[in-house]
Coordinates of C-alpha atoms and ligand atoms in Angstrom, one line a residue:
M1 CA 81.2 -41.9 -18.8
R2 CA 81.6 -39.4 -16.0
R3 CA 79.1 -37.1 -17.6
L4 CA 76.7 -39.9 -17.9
L5 CA 77.0 -40.7 -14.2
L6 CA 76.6 -37.1 -13.4
T7 CA 73.4 -36.8 -15.5
L8 CA 72.1 -40.0 -13.8
L9 CA 72.8 -38.5 -10.4
V10 CA 71.1 -35.2 -11.2
L11 CA 68.1 -37.2 -12.6
L12 CA 67.9 -39.3 -9.5
L13 CA 68.1 -36.3 -7.2
T14 CA 65.4 -34.4 -9.0
T15 CA 63.0 -37.3 -9.2
S16 CA 63.4 -38.0 -5.5
L17 CA 62.9 -34.3 -4.8
F18 CA 59.7 -34.3 -6.9
A19 CA 58.6 -37.4 -5.1
Q20 CA 58.8 -35.5 -1.9
A21 CA 57.2 -32.3 -3.1
K22 CA 53.7 -31.6 -2.0
P23 CA 51.1 -32.9 -4.4
T24 CA 49.7 -30.1 -6.6
R25 CA 46.7 -28.4 -5.3
P26 CA 43.5 -29.3 -7.1
D27 CA 42.0 -26.7 -9.4
L28 CA 38.4 -28.0 -8.8
I29 CA 37.0 -29.4 -5.6
V30 CA 33.6 -31.1 -5.7
V31 CA 31.7 -31.9 -2.5
I32 CA 28.7 -34.2 -3.0
S33 CA 26.1 -34.7 -0.3
I34 CA 23.7 -37.5 -1.0
D35 CA 20.6 -36.5 1.0
Q36 CA 19.6 -39.3 3.4
F37 CA 22.2 -41.8 2.5
R38 CA 22.9 -44.0 5.5
Y39 CA 26.3 -45.5 6.0
D40 CA 25.1 -49.1 5.6
Y41 CA 23.9 -48.4 2.0
T42 CA 27.6 -48.4 1.0
T43 CA 28.0 -52.0 2.4
R44 CA 24.5 -53.5 1.8
F45 CA 24.4 -52.5 -1.8
L46 CA 28.2 -52.8 -2.5
P47 CA 28.0 -56.0 -4.7
Y48 CA 25.7 -54.1 -7.1
F49 CA 27.8 -51.0 -7.5
S50 CA 29.6 -50.1 -10.8
E51 CA 33.3 -50.0 -11.3
G52 CA 33.6 -46.2 -11.3
G53 CA 31.1 -44.9 -8.8
F54 CA 31.4 -45.6 -5.1
N55 CA 34.0 -48.3 -6.0
R56 CA 36.4 -45.6 -7.3
L57 CA 36.2 -44.0 -3.8
L58 CA 36.3 -47.3 -2.0
R59 CA 39.3 -48.7 -3.9
T60 CA 41.4 -45.7 -4.8
G61 CA 40.2 -43.1 -2.3
A62 CA 39.9 -42.7 1.5
T63 CA 36.8 -44.3 3.1
F64 CA 35.8 -43.6 6.7
T65 CA 33.8 -46.3 8.3
H66 CA 32.9 -44.4 11.5
A67 CA 31.8 -40.9 10.4
L68 CA 28.9 -39.8 12.6
Y69 CA 27.3 -36.5 13.2
P70 CA 27.9 -35.6 16.8
Y71 CA 24.7 -33.7 17.3
A72 CA 21.0 -34.5 17.9
T73 CA 19.0 -32.7 15.1
T74 CA 20.1 -34.9 12.2
E75 CA 18.0 -33.0 9.6
T76 CA 18.8 -31.6 6.2
G77 CA 19.5 -27.9 7.2
P78 CA 21.8 -28.7 10.1
G79 CA 23.6 -31.4 8.0
H80 CA 24.4 -29.2 5.0
A81 CA 25.4 -26.3 7.3
S82 CA 27.8 -28.7 9.0
I83 CA 29.3 -29.9 5.7
G84 CA 29.7 -26.4 4.4
T85 CA 31.0 -24.7 7.5
G86 CA 32.6 -27.5 9.6
Y87 CA 30.6 -26.3 12.7
V88 CA 27.9 -28.1 14.7
P89 CA 24.4 -26.6 14.7
A90 CA 25.0 -24.9 18.1
R91 CA 27.6 -22.8 16.3
S92 CA 26.3 -22.7 12.7
G93 CA 23.0 -21.4 14.0
I94 CA 21.1 -23.9 11.9
V95 CA 19.7 -25.8 14.8
A96 CA 16.9 -27.5 12.8
N97 CA 15.1 -27.3 9.5
D98 CA 12.6 -25.0 11.2
W99 CA 12.4 -23.3 14.5
Y100 CA 10.0 -20.9 16.2
D101 CA 10.6 -17.2 16.4
R102 CA 9.2 -15.7 19.7
I103 CA 9.2 -12.1 18.4
S104 CA 7.1 -12.7 15.3
N105 CA 5.3 -15.7 16.9
S106 CA 5.8 -17.8 13.8
P107 CA 7.9 -20.7 12.5
V108 CA 11.1 -19.8 10.7
Y109 CA 12.4 -21.9 7.8
C110 CA 16.3 -22.2 8.1
V111 CA 17.0 -20.5 4.8
A112 CA 14.0 -18.1 4.7
D113 CA 15.0 -14.5 3.9
P114 CA 11.9 -12.2 3.4
R115 CA 14.2 -9.4 2.2
S116 CA 15.6 -11.3 -0.8
K117 CA 13.7 -11.7 -4.1
G118 CA 13.3 -15.4 -4.3
G119 CA 12.8 -15.8 -0.6
F120 CA 15.9 -17.7 0.4
S121 CA 19.5 -16.9 1.5
P122 CA 22.1 -17.9 4.1
I123 CA 21.3 -15.0 6.5
N124 CA 20.6 -17.4 9.4
L125 CA 24.0 -19.1 8.9
A126 CA 26.4 -17.8 11.6
P127 CA 30.0 -18.8 10.9
D128 CA 32.4 -18.5 8.0
S129 CA 32.2 -21.4 5.7
L130 CA 34.8 -23.4 3.8
G131 CA 33.9 -21.4 0.7
D132 CA 34.1 -18.0 2.5
R133 CA 37.7 -18.9 3.7
L134 CA 38.6 -20.1 0.2
Q135 CA 37.6 -16.8 -1.3
E136 CA 39.6 -14.9 1.3
R137 CA 42.7 -17.0 0.5
Y138 CA 42.3 -17.0 -3.2
P139 CA 40.3 -13.9 -4.4
G140 CA 39.8 -15.4 -7.8
S141 CA 38.1 -18.6 -6.5
K142 CA 34.5 -19.3 -7.2
V143 CA 32.1 -21.1 -4.9
Y144 CA 28.8 -22.6 -5.9
G145 CA 26.0 -24.7 -4.4
V146 CA 23.7 -26.8 -6.6
A147 CA 20.9 -29.0 -5.3
L148 CA 17.2 -29.8 -5.8
K149 CA 16.6 -28.4 -2.3
D150 CA 17.2 -24.7 -1.6
R151 CA 18.6 -25.4 1.9
A152 CA 21.1 -27.9 0.7
A153 CA 22.6 -25.6 -2.0
I154 CA 22.5 -22.5 0.2
L155 CA 23.9 -23.8 3.4
M156 CA 26.8 -25.7 1.9
A157 CA 27.9 -22.8 -0.3
G158 CA 27.9 -20.3 2.6
R159 CA 27.4 -16.6 3.0
K160 CA 29.9 -15.4 0.4
A161 CA 29.0 -17.9 -2.3
T162 CA 29.3 -16.8 -5.9
A163 CA 25.8 -18.3 -6.3
A164 CA 23.6 -21.1 -5.1
Y165 CA 21.0 -22.8 -7.4
W166 CA 18.1 -25.0 -6.5
F167 CA 15.1 -26.6 -8.2
D168 CA 11.5 -25.3 -8.0
P169 CA 9.5 -28.4 -8.8
K170 CA 6.2 -26.5 -9.3
A171 CA 7.9 -24.4 -12.0
A172 CA 9.9 -27.3 -13.2
S173 CA 13.0 -25.1 -13.2
F174 CA 16.2 -24.2 -11.5
T175 CA 16.3 -20.8 -9.8
S176 CA 18.2 -18.7 -7.2
S177 CA 17.5 -15.5 -5.2
S178 CA 18.5 -11.8 -5.3
Y179 CA 21.0 -12.5 -2.5
Y180 CA 23.3 -13.8 -5.2
R181 CA 24.6 -12.4 -8.5
W182 CA 23.4 -15.5 -10.3
N183 CA 23.7 -16.4 -13.9
K184 CA 20.2 -16.0 -15.4
A185 CA 21.3 -16.9 -18.9
L186 CA 22.8 -20.2 -17.7
V187 CA 19.6 -21.1 -15.8
E188 CA 17.3 -20.1 -18.6
S189 CA 19.1 -22.2 -21.2
F190 CA 19.2 -25.2 -18.8
N191 CA 15.5 -24.8 -17.9
A192 CA 14.6 -25.0 -21.5
T193 CA 15.7 -28.6 -21.5
V194 CA 13.8 -29.7 -18.3
R195 CA 10.4 -30.5 -19.9
D196 CA 12.1 -32.8 -22.4
F197 CA 14.0 -34.5 -19.6
I198 CA 10.8 -35.2 -17.8
K199 CA 9.2 -36.5 -21.0
A200 CA 12.2 -38.8 -21.5
H201 CA 11.7 -40.3 -18.0
E202 CA 8.0 -41.1 -17.9
R203 CA 8.4 -44.1 -15.7
W204 CA 10.6 -45.4 -12.9
E205 CA 11.2 -49.1 -13.5
Q206 CA 13.3 -51.3 -11.3
S207 CA 16.8 -51.4 -12.8
P208 CA 18.6 -54.7 -13.6
F209 CA 21.6 -53.8 -11.3
I210 CA 20.4 -56.0 -8.4
P211 CA 19.6 -59.6 -9.4
T212 CA 16.0 -60.6 -8.4
A213 CA 17.3 -63.5 -6.4
D214 CA 19.2 -61.1 -4.1
L215 CA 16.4 -58.6 -3.5
A216 CA 14.6 -60.4 -0.7
R217 CA 17.8 -60.7 1.2
I218 CA 18.8 -57.0 1.1
T219 CA 15.3 -55.5 1.4
H220 CA 12.1 -56.0 3.4
D221 CA 9.2 -54.9 1.3
P222 CA 6.3 -57.3 1.6
E223 CA 3.1 -56.5 -0.3
S224 CA 1.2 -56.4 3.0
L225 CA 3.2 -53.4 4.3
R226 CA 3.1 -51.3 1.1
R227 CA 0.2 -49.3 2.5
F228 CA 2.7 -47.8 5.0
K229 CA 4.5 -46.2 2.1
T230 CA 3.6 -42.6 1.2
E231 CA 1.9 -42.2 -2.1
R232 CA 2.9 -38.9 -3.7
Y233 CA 2.3 -37.1 -7.0
G234 CA 0.7 -40.1 -8.6
L235 CA 3.8 -42.3 -8.2
G236 CA 2.0 -45.1 -6.4
V237 CA 3.7 -47.5 -3.9
G238 CA 5.2 -50.1 -6.2
F239 CA 7.2 -50.5 -9.4
P240 CA 6.7 -49.2 -12.1
H241 CA 6.2 -45.7 -10.8
P242 CA 4.6 -43.3 -13.4
I243 CA 6.2 -39.9 -13.6
Q244 CA 3.8 -37.2 -14.6
S245 CA 5.4 -34.0 -13.3
A246 CA 8.6 -32.4 -12.1
E247 CA 7.4 -32.9 -8.5
A248 CA 7.1 -36.6 -9.2
L249 CA 10.5 -36.7 -10.9
A250 CA 12.1 -35.2 -7.8
Y251 CA 10.8 -38.3 -5.9
T252 CA 12.7 -40.7 -8.2
P253 CA 16.5 -41.2 -8.7
F254 CA 16.2 -39.3 -12.0
G255 CA 16.3 -36.1 -9.9
N256 CA 20.1 -36.8 -9.4
Q257 CA 20.7 -36.7 -13.1
L258 CA 19.0 -33.4 -13.4
V259 CA 21.2 -31.9 -10.6
L260 CA 24.4 -33.4 -12.0
D261 CA 23.6 -32.3 -15.5
F262 CA 23.1 -28.8 -14.1
A263 CA 26.4 -28.9 -12.2
E264 CA 28.3 -29.9 -15.3
R265 CA 26.7 -27.1 -17.3
L266 CA 27.7 -24.7 -14.5
I267 CA 31.3 -26.0 -14.4
D268 CA 31.5 -25.4 -18.2
S269 CA 29.8 -22.1 -18.5
E270 CA 31.6 -20.5 -15.6
T271 CA 34.9 -22.1 -16.8
L272 CA 35.6 -23.6 -13.3
G273 CA 38.8 -25.6 -12.6
T274 CA 41.1 -23.6 -14.9
E275 CA 44.8 -23.5 -14.0
D276 CA 44.7 -20.0 -12.7
G277 CA 46.0 -20.8 -9.2
A278 CA 42.6 -20.0 -7.7
P279 CA 40.8 -23.3 -6.9
D280 CA 37.1 -23.4 -7.4
L281 CA 34.6 -25.2 -5.2
V282 CA 31.3 -26.8 -6.1
F283 CA 28.9 -28.3 -3.6
V284 CA 26.3 -30.7 -5.1
G285 CA 23.3 -31.8 -3.1
L286 CA 21.6 -35.0 -4.5
S287 CA 18.2 -34.5 -2.8
S288 CA 16.2 -37.2 -4.5
P289 CA 17.4 -40.1 -2.4
D290 CA 15.8 -38.3 0.6
Y291 CA 12.4 -38.0 -1.0
V292 CA 12.6 -41.6 -2.0
G293 CA 13.6 -42.7 1.5
H294 CA 10.9 -40.7 3.3
S295 CA 8.2 -42.1 1.0
F296 CA 9.3 -45.7 0.7
G297 CA 11.6 -46.4 3.7
P298 CA 15.2 -47.6 3.8
D299 CA 14.1 -51.3 3.6
S300 CA 12.2 -50.8 0.3
L301 CA 12.9 -52.0 -3.2
E302 CA 12.8 -48.3 -4.2
V303 CA 15.7 -47.3 -1.9
A304 CA 17.8 -50.2 -3.0
D305 CA 17.2 -49.2 -6.7
S306 CA 17.8 -45.6 -5.9
A307 CA 21.2 -46.4 -4.2
V308 CA 22.5 -48.4 -7.2
R309 CA 21.2 -45.9 -9.7
T310 CA 22.9 -43.0 -7.7
D311 CA 26.1 -45.0 -7.9
R312 CA 25.8 -45.0 -11.8
D313 CA 25.1 -41.3 -11.8
L314 CA 28.3 -40.7 -9.8
E315 CA 30.2 -42.9 -12.2
H316 CA 29.0 -40.9 -15.1
F317 CA 29.7 -37.6 -13.4
F318 CA 33.2 -38.7 -12.2
S319 CA 34.3 -39.9 -15.7
D320 CA 33.1 -36.6 -17.2
L321 CA 35.3 -34.7 -14.7
D322 CA 38.2 -37.0 -15.4
R323 CA 37.9 -36.2 -19.1
R324 CA 38.0 -32.5 -18.4
F325 CA 40.4 -32.1 -15.6
G326 CA 42.5 -35.3 -15.5
T327 CA 44.0 -35.5 -12.0
R328 CA 43.5 -31.7 -11.3
W329 CA 40.2 -32.3 -9.5
M330 CA 39.2 -33.9 -6.2
V331 CA 35.9 -35.1 -4.7
A332 CA 34.4 -35.7 -1.3
V333 CA 31.2 -37.7 -0.9
T334 CA 29.1 -37.7 2.3
S335 CA 25.5 -37.4 3.4
D336 CA 23.5 -35.0 5.6
H337 CA 21.9 -37.7 7.7
G338 CA 20.6 -41.3 7.7
V339 CA 17.1 -42.5 8.3
Q340 CA 15.0 -44.9 10.3
S341 CA 12.8 -47.8 9.1
I342 CA 9.1 -47.2 8.5
P343 CA 8.0 -48.1 12.1
E344 CA 5.5 -50.7 10.8
V345 CA 8.2 -52.3 8.8
A346 CA 10.6 -52.3 11.8
R347 CA 7.9 -53.9 13.9
D348 CA 7.4 -56.6 11.2
L349 CA 11.1 -57.3 11.6
G350 CA 10.6 -57.8 15.4
R351 CA 12.0 -54.4 16.5
D352 CA 10.5 -51.9 19.0
A353 CA 9.2 -49.0 16.9
G354 CA 6.5 -46.4 16.7
R355 CA 5.2 -43.0 15.7
V356 CA 5.0 -40.1 18.3
S357 CA 2.6 -37.4 17.2
M358 CA 3.1 -33.9 18.6
K359 CA 1.6 -32.3 15.6
N360 CA 0.4 -28.7 16.1
P361 CA -3.4 -28.3 16.3
N362 CA -5.0 -26.5 13.4
A363 CA -7.0 -23.3 13.8
S364 CA -10.3 -25.2 14.2
A365 CA -9.2 -27.1 17.3
R366 CA -11.5 -26.4 20.2
T367 CA -10.8 -28.9 23.0
F368 CA -8.1 -31.3 24.1
A369 CA -9.9 -34.0 22.1
D370 CA -8.7 -32.2 19.0
L371 CA -5.0 -32.6 19.9
A372 CA -2.7 -35.2 18.4
S373 CA -2.5 -38.4 20.6
E374 CA 0.9 -37.8 22.4
R375 CA 0.3 -34.0 22.5
R376 CA -3.0 -34.6 24.4
E377 CA -1.3 -37.1 26.7
L378 CA 1.6 -34.7 27.4
E379 CA -0.7 -31.7 28.1
K380 CA -2.7 -33.8 30.6
R381 CA 0.5 -35.0 32.4
I382 CA 1.9 -31.5 32.5
A383 CA -1.3 -30.1 34.0
K384 CA -1.4 -32.8 36.6
K385 CA 2.2 -32.2 37.7
L386 CA 1.3 -28.5 38.1
G387 CA -1.9 -29.3 40.1
Y388 CA -4.6 -28.7 37.4
V389 CA -7.2 -31.2 36.2
T390 CA -7.8 -31.5 32.5
T391 CA -10.0 -33.8 30.4
D392 CA -10.6 -34.4 26.7
A393 CA -13.3 -31.7 27.0
S394 CA -11.0 -29.0 28.4
P395 CA -10.8 -26.0 26.1
I396 CA -7.7 -25.6 23.9
D397 CA -6.6 -22.4 25.6
K398 CA -5.8 -24.5 28.7
T399 CA -2.7 -25.9 27.0
F400 CA 0.8 -25.2 28.2
I401 CA 2.5 -25.9 24.8
L402 CA 2.2 -23.0 22.3
H403 CA 4.1 -24.7 19.5
F404 CA 6.1 -27.8 18.7
E405 CA 8.9 -27.7 16.1
E406 CA 10.9 -30.9 16.4
P407 CA 12.7 -31.5 18.7
A408 CA 11.5 -28.6 20.7
I409 CA 8.5 -27.4 22.7
Y410 CA 7.9 -23.7 22.8
L411 CA 5.8 -22.9 25.9
N412 CA 2.7 -20.7 26.2
W413 CA 4.3 -18.0 28.3
T414 CA 1.3 -15.7 28.2
R415 CA -0.7 -18.3 30.0
I416 CA 2.2 -19.2 32.4
R417 CA 2.5 -15.6 33.4
R418 CA -1.3 -15.2 33.8
L419 CA -1.3 -18.2 36.1
K420 CA 1.7 -16.6 38.0
L421 CA 3.6 -19.9 37.7
D422 CA 7.3 -20.2 38.2
G423 CA 8.8 -20.6 34.7
E424 CA 11.5 -23.1 35.7
R425 CA 8.9 -25.2 37.6
V426 CA 6.8 -25.4 34.4
K427 CA 9.8 -26.3 32.2
R428 CA 10.7 -29.1 34.7
A429 CA 7.1 -30.4 34.7
V430 CA 7.1 -30.5 30.8
R431 CA 10.5 -32.2 30.8
D432 CA 9.4 -34.9 33.3
A433 CA 6.0 -35.4 31.6
A434 CA 7.8 -35.8 28.3
K435 CA 10.1 -38.4 29.7
E436 CA 7.0 -40.5 30.7
L437 CA 5.8 -40.8 27.1
H438 CA 6.5 -44.1 25.3
G439 CA 9.3 -43.8 22.8
V440 CA 11.0 -40.7 24.4
S441 CA 14.7 -41.3 25.3
G442 CA 15.5 -37.9 26.8
A443 CA 14.2 -34.4 27.6
F444 CA 16.1 -31.3 28.7
T445 CA 15.0 -27.8 29.7
N446 CA 16.8 -24.9 28.0
S447 CA 18.1 -23.7 31.4
E448 CA 19.8 -27.1 31.8
L449 CA 21.4 -26.7 28.4
M450 CA 22.4 -23.1 29.0
A451 CA 24.4 -24.2 32.1
S452 CA 27.6 -25.8 31.1
N453 CA 28.2 -29.5 31.9
P454 CA 31.7 -30.8 31.1
E455 CA 30.5 -34.3 32.1
A456 CA 27.8 -34.3 29.4
S457 CA 27.9 -37.4 27.2
G458 CA 25.7 -39.5 24.9
V459 CA 22.3 -38.1 24.1
E460 CA 22.8 -35.0 26.3
L461 CA 26.0 -34.0 24.6
A462 CA 24.4 -34.5 21.2
V463 CA 21.5 -32.3 22.3
R464 CA 23.9 -29.6 23.5
E465 CA 25.8 -29.7 20.1
S466 CA 22.5 -28.6 18.4
F467 CA 21.3 -26.2 21.0
R468 CA 21.2 -22.4 20.6
A469 CA 19.2 -20.5 23.3
D470 CA 17.5 -18.0 21.0
R471 CA 16.3 -20.5 18.5
S472 CA 16.0 -23.9 20.2
G473 CA 12.8 -23.7 22.4
D474 CA 12.1 -24.3 26.1
V475 CA 12.2 -28.1 26.3
L476 CA 14.0 -30.4 23.9
I477 CA 12.9 -34.0 23.4
T478 CA 14.8 -36.9 21.9
L479 CA 13.3 -40.2 20.8
A480 CA 14.5 -43.8 21.2
P481 CA 15.8 -45.8 18.3
G482 CA 12.8 -47.0 16.2
Y483 CA 10.6 -44.0 17.1
I484 CA 9.9 -41.0 14.8
W485 CA 8.0 -37.8 15.1
S486 CA 4.9 -38.4 13.1
Y487 CA 2.7 -36.1 11.0
A488 CA 1.0 -38.9 9.0
D489 CA 0.4 -42.6 9.2
T490 CA 2.8 -43.5 6.4
G491 CA 6.5 -43.1 5.5
T492 CA 9.4 -42.4 7.7
T493 CA 11.9 -39.8 8.8
H494 CA 15.2 -39.0 10.7
G495 CA 16.3 -36.3 13.1
E496 CA 17.4 -38.1 16.2
P497 CA 20.7 -38.6 18.0
I498 CA 20.8 -42.3 17.1
E499 CA 23.2 -44.3 14.9
D500 CA 20.7 -44.8 12.1
D501 CA 20.4 -41.0 11.7
Q502 CA 24.0 -40.0 12.5
H503 CA 26.1 -42.6 10.7
V504 CA 26.9 -41.6 7.1
P505 CA 29.5 -42.3 4.4
L506 CA 32.6 -40.0 4.2
M507 CA 34.9 -40.6 1.3
L508 CA 37.6 -38.5 -0.4
W509 CA 39.4 -39.1 -3.7
G510 CA 42.1 -37.1 -5.4
N511 CA 45.7 -35.9 -5.4
G512 CA 47.1 -35.8 -1.9
I513 CA 44.5 -38.2 -0.4
R514 CA 46.0 -41.4 1.1
A515 CA 43.8 -44.2 -0.1
G516 CA 42.6 -46.7 2.5
K517 CA 39.9 -47.7 4.9
Y518 CA 40.0 -45.6 8.1
D519 CA 38.2 -46.8 11.2
D520 CA 38.9 -43.6 13.2
R521 CA 35.8 -42.0 14.9
V522 CA 35.3 -38.9 12.8
A523 CA 32.5 -36.6 11.6
P524 CA 31.4 -35.0 8.4
T525 CA 32.0 -31.7 10.2
F526 CA 35.8 -32.5 9.8
L527 CA 35.5 -32.0 6.0
A528 CA 35.9 -28.2 6.1
K529 CA 39.1 -28.3 8.1
T530 CA 40.4 -31.1 5.9
L531 CA 39.8 -29.4 2.6
G532 CA 41.1 -26.2 4.1
A533 CA 44.3 -28.0 5.0
I534 CA 44.7 -29.3 1.5
L535 CA 44.2 -25.8 0.1
G536 CA 46.4 -24.1 2.6
F537 CA 44.1 -22.3 5.0
E538 CA 42.1 -22.7 8.3
A539 CA 38.5 -23.6 8.2
G540 CA 35.9 -25.4 10.4
G541 CA 35.1 -25.5 14.0
P542 CA 37.7 -25.6 16.8
E543 CA 36.6 -29.1 17.9
T544 CA 37.1 -30.6 14.4
Q545 CA 40.3 -32.2 13.0
V546 CA 42.0 -32.7 9.7
L547 CA 41.1 -36.2 8.5
P548 CA 44.0 -38.6 8.7
C549 CA 43.8 -39.3 5.0
V550 CA 45.6 -36.1 4.1
A551 CA 49.1 -37.0 2.9
H552 CA 50.7 -33.6 3.8
P553 CA 48.5 -31.7 6.2
Ligands
ZN18 ZN1 18.3 -34.4 4.3

């Protein structure tokens, strides 16, 4: 009897000890970024989600209802750099998708690397990433980025990534660059299946996941406004969308399946997630929802269908990982930015909205008349403020703006010096003239942004968080909610310091994550520090925090 009691006591003690022990570290961490997936998609389309996709995260994971990017340039490059490194663009160096280089006098794409075969690498990325730190802590760890878009895969995976893989739609194949020691055999064997995949998806039909009766309530897609959708690669502007090429497929939700299939193949062939004490990290960028959103707009039937199909793709992917890794894996899901309505659709809904065109003139432009509408207006206003008179007939070499790369104006310094004008005076004139344009919410000179301002808040603070003096331009402009930088008369975009663009989902699931709904004001930049804390090392920017869902930080 005494022995029995003793055994019971020992049993009780050990179980309570185990209950208090730290949860075991995951062997595989998957971070999924759904490109252009606004926060409200997780609530608007919630009734139509499967059991095991977003609902797994919503019911048994941690969900953050107020995760907003704290910076202004809510674009794909800055977003994925933020997710991968935990630093805002001012510190990650990825201030926008593209910026203008004053030495070579040409635009620079954020992941361009002329020295690498394949053309892309993370050379422009400044800080250590989550993956870099993981590999310092656990030398056996492997870190990968996989996406349709090169910049998503490369910027999340970081500088020391084992490899990053992306899709070349023209070649209908996944690829990488000489920056990485990538697995050519894996890529070639996967690429051999792509043609058949496209053939098996020759049409995008509306799925049955949303009952027809509900569609009108959760979308705004009247026949009369379909001409404001962008027609690409023969897809048309209404269901069913014929798919005739890999380019077209990327513009449908089927692009997600291609990326997730590749990610699974990668996890298998590189034997990731083994119990070797060195956790592996895979970043997955689902880029297709962004292409769908740009073309058809967030209020469209297409975006609704894309969201519920993405949910099924996640369900399928999650259950495959469950089968392989049980509870030894964890997942974080977020997005690189949101999106705004197609301006014509927003106006049809009674909102103030519009397109602002600062498009760079092409080589054949001769006079002010050849400039895009707001660009011409801005040039005239700048000239007037500086005491010059210009008309539509003025020659193009009388312009003060050399180049526009949203959100920044790069000034024509050769002309400013020739005219012996004070540079600061010119910048202030450009700033003030920009503020007079309809749809503009703010404008800042780089001198203002280089001077510290501890009082900065709102739009100004957001602009500061995505400003780096050597890349960001002379005058930075932000647009009011509803307004977009426009390069065409159709479709829509994102990239502003407004809620529609900044507010995204942030969800975590796995061992050591306290399930629940968290209303704390957080940012996707917190993910790096949070995952670092779970894995036992420091990562992410100094202004970020460990998310409160971590059970034992
Ligand atoms: Zn994006």
